[in-house]
Amino acid sequence: MKKLFIAILAAMMAVPALRAQEEAPQVIQGLSLDYNLNTLYPKDDSSTSLNGFGVNYNFDYRITESLPIYIGTGLNFQFLFRNAKMIEVTTNYGDAELQDFAIRDKVNMYYMDVPVNISYRARISPSAYLTPMLGLDFKVQLYGHAKIDVSGAYSSEIGEFLNEYVGVQPGKSFNLYDNGDMMGNAWHRFQFGWHAGLKLNYKDYFISMTYGTDFVKLQRNLGQGTFQIALGMNF
C-alpha cells in the first residue's frame, strides 16, 4: 500500500501541467457506471469474489489558482452478487458419475459509498486530461443477504448437518448484518477505507480505474478489496 501511495503522489508531481492551470474549470461534476470486482479476504480461509455494478455521482472543486488541484466527493451506489458452487462431491460408477452432494452459496450486497479525495488534472493533449487521485471512503452497507442451497443424493443429510452444527438452514435466506442470523458474528454496517485511482478524460467523457481496501473491516477477521472500472461523462 505504501508503494501505491508513493506512485500516485509521484504521478501527481511528475505529469506536466502544460496550460491546465489556466484552462482547468473551477467545478467538475460527473455521472458514471462502473464494473465492481469486490474481494473478501477471510483471515484463515481463501478469498471470495463478488461481481457487480455501480452508479456514481462525483463533484470536484478546484482549490488553487496556480495548479489544477481538486478536492472531490460524491455519492456512489454499488450492487454486488455471487452465485457459485462451494463444494461438490461425486462418485463414479463405471462410466456413470453420481453427485453425492453439492453446496452452492448465493449472496446479494448493496452499499452506499461517500468518497473524499484529492486529485490533479494534467493536460496531455488539446482534448485529453489525465487525473491521478487518492482518497478515503465512507461506506454504509444497505442490504446483505445470503442463502445456501444443497443438492444431490445426500442433500437431506447434508442439510440436517448444516442446520444443526453450522446454524444455516439450506434454502432459507439470512441477513449478514443480523446477530441472530449470524450467531453473534454479524458483519459491520459501516466501513472506512482508502482508494487510489487514475482517470482519463477525453472531451466530456472519461474512463477511470480505482482500487481500495478498508481500515474498518466488514468483520474483525474479514477484509475487503474493491477494484472498479467506470465509464462516465462530465457536465
XYZ file of N, CA and C in Angstrom:
705
model
N 0.826 -1.186 0.000
C 0.000 0.000 0.000
C 0.875 1.256 0.000
N 1.995 1.210 0.769
C 2.887 2.356 0.832
C 3.453 2.676 -0.546
N 3.846 1.633 -1.298
C 4.382 1.844 -2.642
C 3.340 2.472 -3.563
N 2.063 2.054 -3.399
C 0.996 2.605 -4.241
C 0.797 4.085 -3.941
N 0.826 4.460 -2.661
C 0.714 5.871 -2.291
C 1.820 6.682 -2.941
N 3.068 6.156 -2.859
C 4.214 6.875 -3.416
C 4.071 7.031 -4.925
N 3.588 5.969 -5.599
C 3.422 6.021 -7.053
C 2.390 7.064 -7.462
N 1.260 7.121 -6.727
C 0.223 8.104 -7.046
C 0.730 9.522 -6.812
N 1.417 9.750 -5.712
C 1.959 11.079 -5.423
C 3.004 11.480 -6.446
N 3.825 10.511 -6.868
C 4.836 10.798 -7.879
C 4.190 11.180 -9.200
N 3.089 10.495 -9.542
C 2.377 10.829 -10.786
C 1.817 12.242 -10.725
N 1.304 12.625 -9.558
C 0.774 13.981 -9.398
C 1.860 15.032 -9.594
N 3.070 14.735 -9.141
C 4.161 15.698 -9.220
C 4.855 15.687 -10.580
N 4.858 14.513 -11.240
C 5.691 14.369 -12.427
C 5.005 14.768 -13.723
N 3.668 14.605 -13.801
C 2.974 14.901 -15.061
C 2.940 16.409 -15.280
N 3.435 16.917 -16.384
C 3.449 18.365 -16.600
C 2.056 18.917 -16.750
N 1.843 20.092 -16.208
C 0.517 20.693 -16.238
C 0.217 21.356 -17.575
N 1.255 21.735 -18.345
C 1.098 22.456 -19.599
C 0.247 23.711 -19.355
N -0.893 23.848 -20.067
C -1.730 25.021 -19.853
C -2.950 24.711 -18.989
N -2.881 23.576 -18.250
C -4.053 23.184 -17.476
C -4.383 24.171 -16.380
N -3.352 24.900 -15.875
C -3.601 25.849 -14.808
C -4.634 26.892 -15.219
N -4.499 27.420 -16.430
C -5.415 28.453 -16.874
C -6.747 27.892 -17.343
N -6.745 26.646 -17.866
C -7.929 26.130 -18.522
C -8.767 25.220 -17.638
N -8.243 24.774 -16.513
C -8.989 23.866 -15.656
C -10.200 24.581 -15.065
N -11.393 23.974 -15.149
C -12.593 24.616 -14.612
C -12.590 24.639 -13.088
N -13.386 25.523 -12.537
C -13.471 25.630 -11.075
C -14.199 24.430 -10.476
N -15.242 23.967 -11.152
C -16.057 22.851 -10.660
C -16.207 21.817 -11.765
N -16.059 20.546 -11.413
C -16.284 19.441 -12.344
C -17.283 18.482 -11.709
N -18.352 18.182 -12.433
C -19.324 17.196 -11.983
C -19.391 16.062 -13.009
N -19.722 14.877 -12.552
C -19.780 13.751 -13.462
C -20.727 12.660 -12.997
N -21.216 11.895 -13.965
C -22.013 10.701 -13.714
C -21.336 9.522 -14.404
N -21.376 8.353 -13.766
C -20.713 7.190 -14.367
C -21.375 5.897 -13.933
N -21.120 4.870 -14.720
C -21.475 3.487 -14.399
C -20.188 2.689 -14.289
N -20.137 1.755 -13.352
C -18.900 1.003 -13.187
C -19.143 -0.491 -13.063
N -18.077 -1.237 -13.371
C -17.997 -2.663 -13.037
C -17.201 -2.778 -11.749
N -17.686 -3.578 -10.811
C -17.089 -3.682 -9.490
C -16.705 -5.131 -9.209
N -15.413 -5.368 -8.978
C -14.939 -6.670 -8.516
C -14.581 -6.517 -7.049
N -15.377 -7.132 -6.190
C -15.229 -6.991 -4.745
C -14.714 -8.313 -4.180
N -13.565 -8.276 -3.516
C -12.942 -9.481 -2.998
C -12.925 -9.455 -1.481
N -13.429 -10.534 -0.866
C -13.435 -10.676 0.586
C -12.259 -11.555 0.999
N -11.543 -11.136 2.052
C -10.339 -11.824 2.499
C -10.513 -12.326 3.935
N -11.051 -13.541 4.133
C -11.107 -14.090 5.493
C -9.687 -14.356 6.011
N -9.518 -14.207 7.314
C -8.191 -14.331 7.903
C -7.596 -15.724 7.712
N -8.409 -16.760 7.894
C -7.884 -18.129 7.867
C -8.513 -18.964 6.761
N -8.895 -18.332 5.665
C -9.543 -19.068 4.581
C -9.204 -18.394 3.263
N -9.580 -19.034 2.161
C -9.314 -18.475 0.842
C -10.272 -17.331 0.549
N -9.870 -16.461 -0.365
C -10.666 -15.282 -0.698
C -11.906 -15.655 -1.507
N -12.894 -14.784 -1.476
C -14.152 -14.950 -2.191
C -14.458 -13.671 -2.951
N -14.924 -13.789 -4.187
C -15.181 -12.610 -5.010
C -16.664 -12.465 -5.323
N -17.107 -11.212 -5.363
C -18.442 -10.864 -5.820
C -18.299 -9.893 -6.986
N -19.156 -10.039 -7.972
C -19.175 -9.131 -9.113
C -20.413 -8.261 -9.049
N -20.306 -7.070 -9.625
C -21.473 -6.204 -9.623
C -21.262 -4.954 -10.437
N -22.111 -3.967 -10.184
C -22.045 -2.710 -10.918
C -22.407 -1.580 -9.975
N -22.113 -0.362 -10.402
C -22.401 0.796 -9.569
C -22.866 1.981 -10.386
N -23.558 2.881 -9.722
C -23.999 4.157 -10.286
C -23.379 5.252 -9.425
N -22.669 6.201 -10.062
C -21.849 7.140 -9.302
C -22.072 8.585 -9.742
N -22.016 9.479 -8.746
C -22.004 10.924 -8.986
C -20.768 11.494 -8.304
N -20.027 12.360 -9.000
C -18.854 12.979 -8.388
C -18.885 14.497 -8.561
N -18.318 15.184 -7.579
C -18.244 16.638 -7.556
C -16.835 17.017 -7.126
N -16.110 17.744 -7.998
C -14.732 18.137 -7.705
C -14.608 19.662 -7.762
N -13.923 20.203 -6.747
C -13.790 21.653 -6.637
C -12.304 22.030 -6.631
N -11.942 22.948 -7.519
C -10.553 23.386 -7.624
C -10.185 24.255 -6.422
N -9.054 23.936 -5.776
C -8.713 24.618 -4.525
C -7.537 25.579 -4.656
N -6.870 25.633 -5.821
C -5.775 26.577 -6.017
C -5.933 27.275 -7.363
N -5.406 28.482 -7.458
C -5.426 29.222 -8.716
C -4.244 28.855 -9.605
N -3.130 28.471 -9.002
C -1.904 28.241 -9.772
C -1.801 26.832 -10.337
N -2.441 25.850 -9.690
C -2.362 24.461 -10.130
C -3.761 23.852 -10.175
N -3.999 22.909 -11.117
C -5.315 22.265 -11.216
C -5.471 21.124 -10.204
N -5.470 21.480 -8.926
C -5.639 20.517 -7.843
C -7.067 20.631 -7.324
N -7.704 19.480 -7.137
C -9.116 19.451 -6.764
C -9.332 18.625 -5.492
N -10.307 19.049 -4.711
C -10.875 18.240 -3.641
C -12.226 17.745 -4.133
N -12.446 16.447 -4.029
C -13.671 15.883 -4.582
C -14.438 15.036 -3.593
N -15.712 14.898 -3.851
C -16.572 13.992 -3.100
C -17.635 13.470 -4.065
N -18.640 12.808 -3.557
C -19.679 12.277 -4.425
C -20.573 11.320 -3.679
N -21.328 10.544 -4.430
C -22.237 9.556 -3.866
C -22.296 8.374 -4.828
N -21.913 7.203 -4.325
C -21.851 6.004 -5.156
C -22.746 4.912 -4.567
N -23.500 4.247 -5.422
C -24.315 3.104 -5.006
C -23.799 1.864 -5.738
N -23.446 0.822 -4.969
C -22.873 -0.382 -5.531
C -23.773 -1.587 -5.260
N -23.892 -2.464 -6.280
C -24.752 -3.638 -6.208
C -23.902 -4.861 -6.548
N -23.750 -5.772 -5.585
C -22.849 -6.912 -5.733
C -23.625 -8.225 -5.643
N -23.150 -9.230 -6.420
C -23.848 -10.503 -6.493
C -22.834 -11.652 -6.555
N -23.250 -12.778 -6.008
C -22.454 -14.004 -6.116
C -23.410 -15.193 -6.151
N -23.143 -16.117 -7.075
C -23.882 -17.374 -7.172
C -22.882 -18.418 -7.633
N -22.293 -19.143 -6.674
C -21.170 -20.016 -7.011
C -21.240 -21.322 -6.223
N -20.686 -22.351 -6.821
C -20.626 -23.656 -6.170
C -19.437 -23.671 -5.208
N -19.712 -23.984 -3.947
C -18.668 -24.025 -2.934
C -17.998 -25.400 -2.867
N -18.823 -26.445 -2.839
C -18.332 -27.818 -2.686
C -19.156 -28.734 -3.579
N -18.489 -29.706 -4.191
C -19.200 -30.759 -4.922
C -18.474 -32.076 -4.697
N -19.222 -33.101 -4.303
C -18.671 -34.449 -4.085
C -19.414 -35.408 -4.998
N -18.674 -36.157 -5.796
C -19.269 -37.117 -6.736
C -18.640 -38.494 -6.561
N -19.361 -39.508 -7.014
C -18.875 -40.892 -7.001
C -19.029 -41.465 -8.397
N -17.978 -42.136 -8.886
C -18.010 -42.749 -10.209
C -18.421 -44.208 -10.106
N -19.401 -44.593 -10.927
C -19.836 -45.979 -11.050
C -19.630 -46.402 -12.502
N -18.441 -46.911 -12.796
C -18.110 -47.238 -14.171
C -18.040 -45.975 -15.008
N -18.877 -45.899 -16.021
C -18.919 -44.717 -16.875
C -19.873 -43.645 -16.350
N -20.599 -43.964 -15.311
C -21.582 -43.020 -14.774
C -20.991 -42.273 -13.573
N -21.428 -41.045 -13.403
C -20.993 -40.232 -12.279
C -22.214 -39.764 -11.506
N -22.231 -40.048 -10.207
C -23.350 -39.674 -9.358
C -22.917 -38.537 -8.435
N -23.735 -37.512 -8.383
C -23.455 -36.392 -7.481
C -23.961 -36.746 -6.096
N -23.017 -36.934 -5.166
C -23.403 -37.204 -3.779
C -24.048 -35.968 -3.162
N -23.367 -34.832 -3.257
C -23.970 -33.584 -2.824
C -23.155 -32.417 -3.371
N -23.814 -31.272 -3.468
C -23.167 -30.026 -3.874
C -23.755 -28.899 -3.038
N -22.889 -27.969 -2.645
C -23.304 -26.818 -1.847
C -23.014 -25.552 -2.652
N -24.032 -24.745 -2.832
C -23.917 -23.505 -3.596
C -24.338 -22.334 -2.721
N -23.568 -21.243 -2.767
C -23.945 -20.056 -1.999
C -24.393 -18.938 -2.937
N -25.391 -18.189 -2.492
C -25.911 -17.043 -3.229
C -25.883 -15.838 -2.294
N -25.281 -14.740 -2.764
C -25.114 -13.547 -1.939
C -25.539 -12.317 -2.739
N -26.293 -11.431 -2.109
C -26.637 -10.120 -2.666
C -26.237 -9.059 -1.647
N -25.434 -8.067 -2.082
C -24.996 -6.983 -1.214
C -25.159 -5.653 -1.931
N -25.723 -4.663 -1.243
C -25.852 -3.314 -1.780
C -25.284 -2.352 -0.741
N -24.455 -1.409 -1.192
C -23.929 -0.435 -0.245
C -23.774 0.938 -0.884
N -23.693 1.943 -0.017
C -23.510 3.337 -0.425
C -22.112 3.776 0.000
N -21.435 4.513 -0.872
C -20.075 4.982 -0.592
C -20.009 6.493 -0.815
N -19.435 7.199 0.171
C -19.169 8.634 0.035
C -17.652 8.813 0.008
N -17.055 9.024 -1.172
C -15.606 9.202 -1.252
C -15.205 10.659 -1.004
N -14.010 10.833 -0.486
C -13.394 12.157 -0.350
C -11.957 12.015 -0.848
N -11.595 12.757 -1.904
C -10.272 12.554 -2.486
C -9.654 13.863 -2.973
N -8.355 13.814 -3.177
C -7.616 14.904 -3.788
C -7.106 14.418 -5.135
N -7.144 15.288 -6.137
C -6.742 14.883 -7.487
C -6.008 16.026 -8.183
N -5.287 15.652 -9.242
C -4.520 16.620 -10.038
C -4.877 16.404 -11.504
N -5.374 17.424 -12.171
C -5.858 17.316 -13.550
C -4.780 17.829 -14.504
N -4.103 16.903 -15.179
C -2.994 17.260 -16.060
C -3.400 17.100 -17.527
N -3.170 18.140 -18.311
C -3.498 18.104 -19.736
C -2.416 17.352 -20.499
N -2.823 16.359 -21.325
C -1.859 15.591 -22.108
C -2.042 15.799 -23.612
N -3.143 16.447 -24.008
C -3.379 16.815 -25.408
C -4.446 17.906 -25.396
N -4.735 18.536 -26.537
C -5.757 19.593 -26.536
C -7.118 19.158 -26.011
N -7.438 17.863 -26.110
C -8.771 17.412 -25.690
C -8.737 16.348 -24.596
N -7.553 16.003 -24.073
C -7.444 14.896 -23.125
C -6.720 15.326 -21.854
N -7.163 14.745 -20.738
C -6.582 15.036 -19.432
C -6.377 13.724 -18.667
N -5.325 13.682 -17.879
C -5.035 12.534 -17.028
C -5.123 13.008 -15.578
N -5.896 12.284 -14.770
C -6.148 12.720 -13.399
C -5.863 11.594 -12.410
N -4.696 11.593 -11.761
C -4.478 10.675 -10.644
C -5.206 11.181 -9.406
N -5.660 10.254 -8.568
C -6.421 10.644 -7.376
C -6.090 9.718 -6.212
N -6.280 10.234 -5.018
C -6.017 9.488 -3.792
C -7.002 9.971 -2.742
N -7.650 9.026 -2.026
C -8.656 9.497 -1.091
C -9.145 8.453 -0.110
N -10.222 8.814 0.578
C -10.833 7.995 1.614
C -12.252 7.626 1.203
N -12.744 6.518 1.782
C -14.102 6.050 1.518
C -14.855 5.875 2.830
N -16.107 6.309 2.822
C -17.009 6.107 3.948
C -18.195 5.300 3.426
N -18.248 4.023 3.801
C -19.248 3.111 3.251
C -20.309 2.759 4.288
N -21.554 2.656 3.803
C -22.664 2.194 4.621
C -23.319 1.020 3.897
N -23.357 -0.128 4.554
C -23.975 -1.311 3.968
C -25.486 -1.202 4.098
N -26.186 -1.207 2.974
C -27.635 -1.027 2.961
C -28.391 -2.355 3.017
N -27.814 -3.388 2.398
C -28.520 -4.671 2.301
C -27.494 -5.773 2.101
N -27.680 -6.876 2.790
C -26.793 -8.015 2.606
C -27.464 -9.297 3.048
N -27.834 -10.126 2.093
C -28.464 -11.408 2.397
C -27.743 -12.530 1.646
N -27.720 -13.700 2.259
C -27.081 -14.867 1.646
C -27.993 -16.079 1.817
N -27.751 -17.077 0.978
C -28.522 -18.311 1.045
C -27.642 -19.469 0.614
N -27.790 -20.598 1.298
C -27.059 -21.822 0.962
C -28.042 -22.828 0.384
N -27.741 -23.353 -0.800
C -28.548 -24.394 -1.425
C -27.751 -25.686 -1.486
N -28.402 -26.802 -1.180
C -27.765 -28.125 -1.203
C -28.530 -29.012 -2.168
N -27.804 -29.722 -3.023
C -28.416 -30.639 -3.979
C -27.648 -31.959 -3.974
N -28.210 -32.977 -4.634
C -27.537 -34.265 -4.739
C -28.231 -35.359 -3.953
N -27.690 -36.572 -4.047
C -28.306 -37.738 -3.434
C -28.377 -37.643 -1.912
N -27.402 -36.982 -1.310
C -27.363 -36.875 0.152
C -27.676 -35.452 0.622
N -28.477 -34.743 -0.141
C -28.757 -33.348 0.186
C -29.485 -33.210 1.525
N -30.403 -34.128 1.834
C -31.146 -34.016 3.097
C -30.222 -34.215 4.293
N -29.301 -35.171 4.210
C -28.378 -35.415 5.315
C -27.427 -34.234 5.514
N -26.921 -33.698 4.404
C -26.024 -32.540 4.494
C -26.777 -31.337 5.030
N -28.021 -31.173 4.593
C -28.841 -30.065 5.079
C -29.066 -30.140 6.577
N -29.341 -31.333 7.083
C -29.521 -31.506 8.524
C -28.240 -31.194 9.293
N -27.102 -31.594 8.743
C -25.811 -31.315 9.385
C -25.554 -29.803 9.462
N -25.776 -29.105 8.348
C -25.560 -27.659 8.324
C -26.482 -26.945 9.305
N -27.720 -27.395 9.369
C -28.689 -26.761 10.256
C -28.322 -26.969 11.721
N -27.877 -28.174 12.072
C -27.604 -28.498 13.472
C -26.268 -27.972 13.960
N -25.207 -28.084 13.133
C -23.861 -27.775 13.605
C -23.305 -26.435 13.118
N -23.860 -25.901 12.040
C -23.374 -24.633 11.496
C -24.381 -23.514 11.743
N -25.628 -23.878 11.972
C -26.657 -22.871 12.198
C -27.213 -22.271 10.924
N -27.046 -22.957 9.793
C -27.539 -22.488 8.498
C -28.600 -23.459 7.994
N -29.766 -22.924 7.671
C -30.838 -23.733 7.114
C -30.834 -23.607 5.602
N -30.484 -24.688 4.870
C -30.429 -24.611 3.412
C -31.748 -24.131 2.809
N -31.616 -23.255 1.805
C -32.779 -22.731 1.115
C -33.413 -21.529 1.776
N -32.930 -21.157 2.979
C -33.501 -20.017 3.690
C -32.507 -18.859 3.698
N -32.958 -17.681 3.280
C -32.098 -16.512 3.245
C -31.827 -16.011 4.662
N -30.595 -15.540 4.902
C -30.247 -14.969 6.205
C -29.540 -13.635 6.012
N -29.710 -12.768 7.021
C -29.199 -11.400 6.985
C -27.759 -11.379 7.495
N -26.843 -10.890 6.668
C -25.434 -10.867 7.042
C -25.137 -9.854 8.143
N -26.051 -8.919 8.386
C -25.827 -7.863 9.387
C -26.694 -8.052 10.627
N -27.263 -9.239 10.782
C -28.101 -9.544 11.925
C -27.389 -10.534 12.852
N -27.221 -10.157 14.123
C -26.508 -11.020 15.060
C -27.204 -12.358 15.267
N -28.533 -12.347 15.219
C -29.256 -13.596 15.374
C -29.004 -14.546 14.218
N -29.118 -14.034 13.001
C -28.886 -14.873 11.815
C -27.436 -15.322 11.715
N -26.500 -14.471 12.178
C -25.069 -14.761 12.050
C -24.462 -15.330 13.331
N -25.304 -15.758 14.264
C -24.861 -16.402 15.501
C -23.832 -15.548 16.245
N -24.144 -14.250 16.349
C -23.280 -13.348 17.097
C -22.105 -12.793 16.335
N -21.977 -13.120 15.038
C -20.847 -12.652 14.218
C -21.322 -11.802 13.040
N -22.266 -10.930 13.289
C -22.808 -10.095 12.214
C -21.735 -9.196 11.622
N -21.860 -8.944 10.325
C -20.956 -8.010 9.657
C -21.293 -6.585 10.083
N -20.293 -5.704 9.953
C -20.480 -4.300 10.323
C -21.191 -3.542 9.201
N -22.052 -2.628 9.592
C -22.757 -1.805 8.617
C -21.874 -0.699 8.041
N -20.883 -0.250 8.816
C -20.066 0.889 8.406
C -18.630 0.460 8.161
N -18.060 0.902 7.025
C -16.643 0.695 6.727
C -15.979 2.036 6.415
N -14.718 2.105 6.778
C -13.893 3.278 6.480
C -12.618 2.764 5.817
N -12.282 3.322 4.626
C -11.124 2.814 3.902
C -10.472 3.872 3.047
N -9.651 3.419 2.114
C -8.906 4.310 1.227
C -9.041 3.812 -0.207
N -8.749 4.694 -1.163
C -8.715 4.292 -2.567
C -7.684 5.132 -3.310
N -7.174 4.572 -4.389
C -6.281 5.278 -5.306
C -6.739 4.959 -6.720
N -6.618 5.928 -7.623
C -7.119 5.692 -8.968
C -6.526 6.619 -10.003
N -6.924 6.360 -11.237
C -6.460 7.152 -12.374
C -7.620 7.311 -13.341
N -7.832 8.552 -13.787
C -8.943 8.855 -14.699
C -8.390 9.489 -15.975
N -8.895 9.024 -17.113
C -8.539 9.587 -18.410
C -9.764 10.252 -19.001
N -9.678 11.567 -19.202
C -10.758 12.339 -19.810
C -10.467 12.626 -21.265
N -11.485 12.444 -22.114
C -11.416 12.906 -23.499
C -12.660 13.733 -23.757
N -12.457 15.037 -23.913
C -13.563 15.991 -24.019
C -14.458 15.836 -22.781
N -15.729 15.499 -22.955
C -16.625 15.394 -21.802
C -16.765 13.969 -21.272
N -16.020 13.027 -21.824
C -16.155 11.630 -21.438
C -14.907 11.156 -20.704
N -15.071 10.128 -19.869
C -13.915 9.636 -19.139
C -14.038 8.145 -18.849
N -12.876 7.531 -18.623
C -12.761 6.169 -18.120
C -11.823 6.221 -16.929
N -12.148 5.482 -15.884
C -11.321 5.513 -14.681
C -11.165 4.117 -14.106
N -10.075 3.934 -13.381
C -9.809 2.695 -12.652
C -9.421 3.058 -11.221
N -10.000 2.371 -10.249
C -9.662 2.623 -8.857
C -9.536 1.296 -8.115
N -8.711 1.322 -7.077
C -8.598 0.171 -6.182
C -8.518 0.686 -4.753
N -9.140 -0.031 -3.832
C -9.089 0.380 -2.432
C -9.383 -0.774 -1.496
N -9.027 -0.588 -0.236
C -9.334 -1.549 0.820
C -9.868 -0.773 2.022
N -10.251 -1.508 3.062
C -10.861 -0.903 4.237
C -9.926 -0.915 5.436
N -9.956 0.167 6.212
C -9.326 0.199 7.531
C -10.275 -0.411 8.564
N -11.546 0.013 8.518
C -12.588 -0.591 9.340
C -13.238 -1.680 8.495
N -13.084 -2.937 8.889
C -13.454 -4.066 8.045
C -14.929 -4.451 8.205
N -15.378 -5.331 7.294
C -16.720 -5.873 7.398
C -16.906 -6.658 8.688
N -15.818 -7.310 9.094
C -15.785 -8.090 10.309
C -14.342 -8.093 10.789
N -14.123 -8.391 12.044
C -12.761 -8.317 12.584
C -11.768 -9.124 11.755
N -12.174 -10.285 11.290
C -11.282 -11.159 10.521
C -11.689 -11.276 9.059
N -12.381 -10.248 8.564
C -12.842 -10.287 7.174
C -12.526 -8.961 6.486
N -11.458 -8.952 5.698
C -11.082 -7.767 4.940
C -11.785 -7.720 3.598
N -11.695 -6.562 2.944
C -12.406 -6.344 1.684
C -11.571 -5.476 0.756
N -11.438 -5.895 -0.497
C -10.767 -5.101 -1.512
C -11.709 -4.842 -2.676
N -11.637 -3.634 -3.247
C -12.559 -3.249 -4.314
C -11.795 -2.708 -5.507
N -12.044 -3.301 -6.678
C -11.476 -2.823 -7.939
C -12.627 -2.415 -8.844
N -12.559 -1.175 -9.368
C -13.640 -0.649 -10.191
C -13.111 -0.058 -11.496
N -13.853 -0.315 -12.581
C -13.623 0.333 -13.866
C -14.907 1.062 -14.221
N -14.802 2.385 -14.437
C -16.002 3.203 -14.667
C -15.923 3.927 -16.001
N -17.080 4.101 -16.617
C -17.244 4.922 -17.802
C -18.258 6.012 -17.479
N -17.905 7.255 -17.832
C -18.815 8.323 -17.455
C -18.702 9.560 -18.308
N -19.417 10.596 -17.864
C -19.497 11.847 -18.598
C -19.486 13.013 -17.609
N -18.714 14.047 -17.923
C -18.695 15.258 -17.106
C -19.726 16.258 -17.631
N -20.198 17.127 -16.747
C -21.141 18.161 -17.163
C -20.969 19.392 -16.279
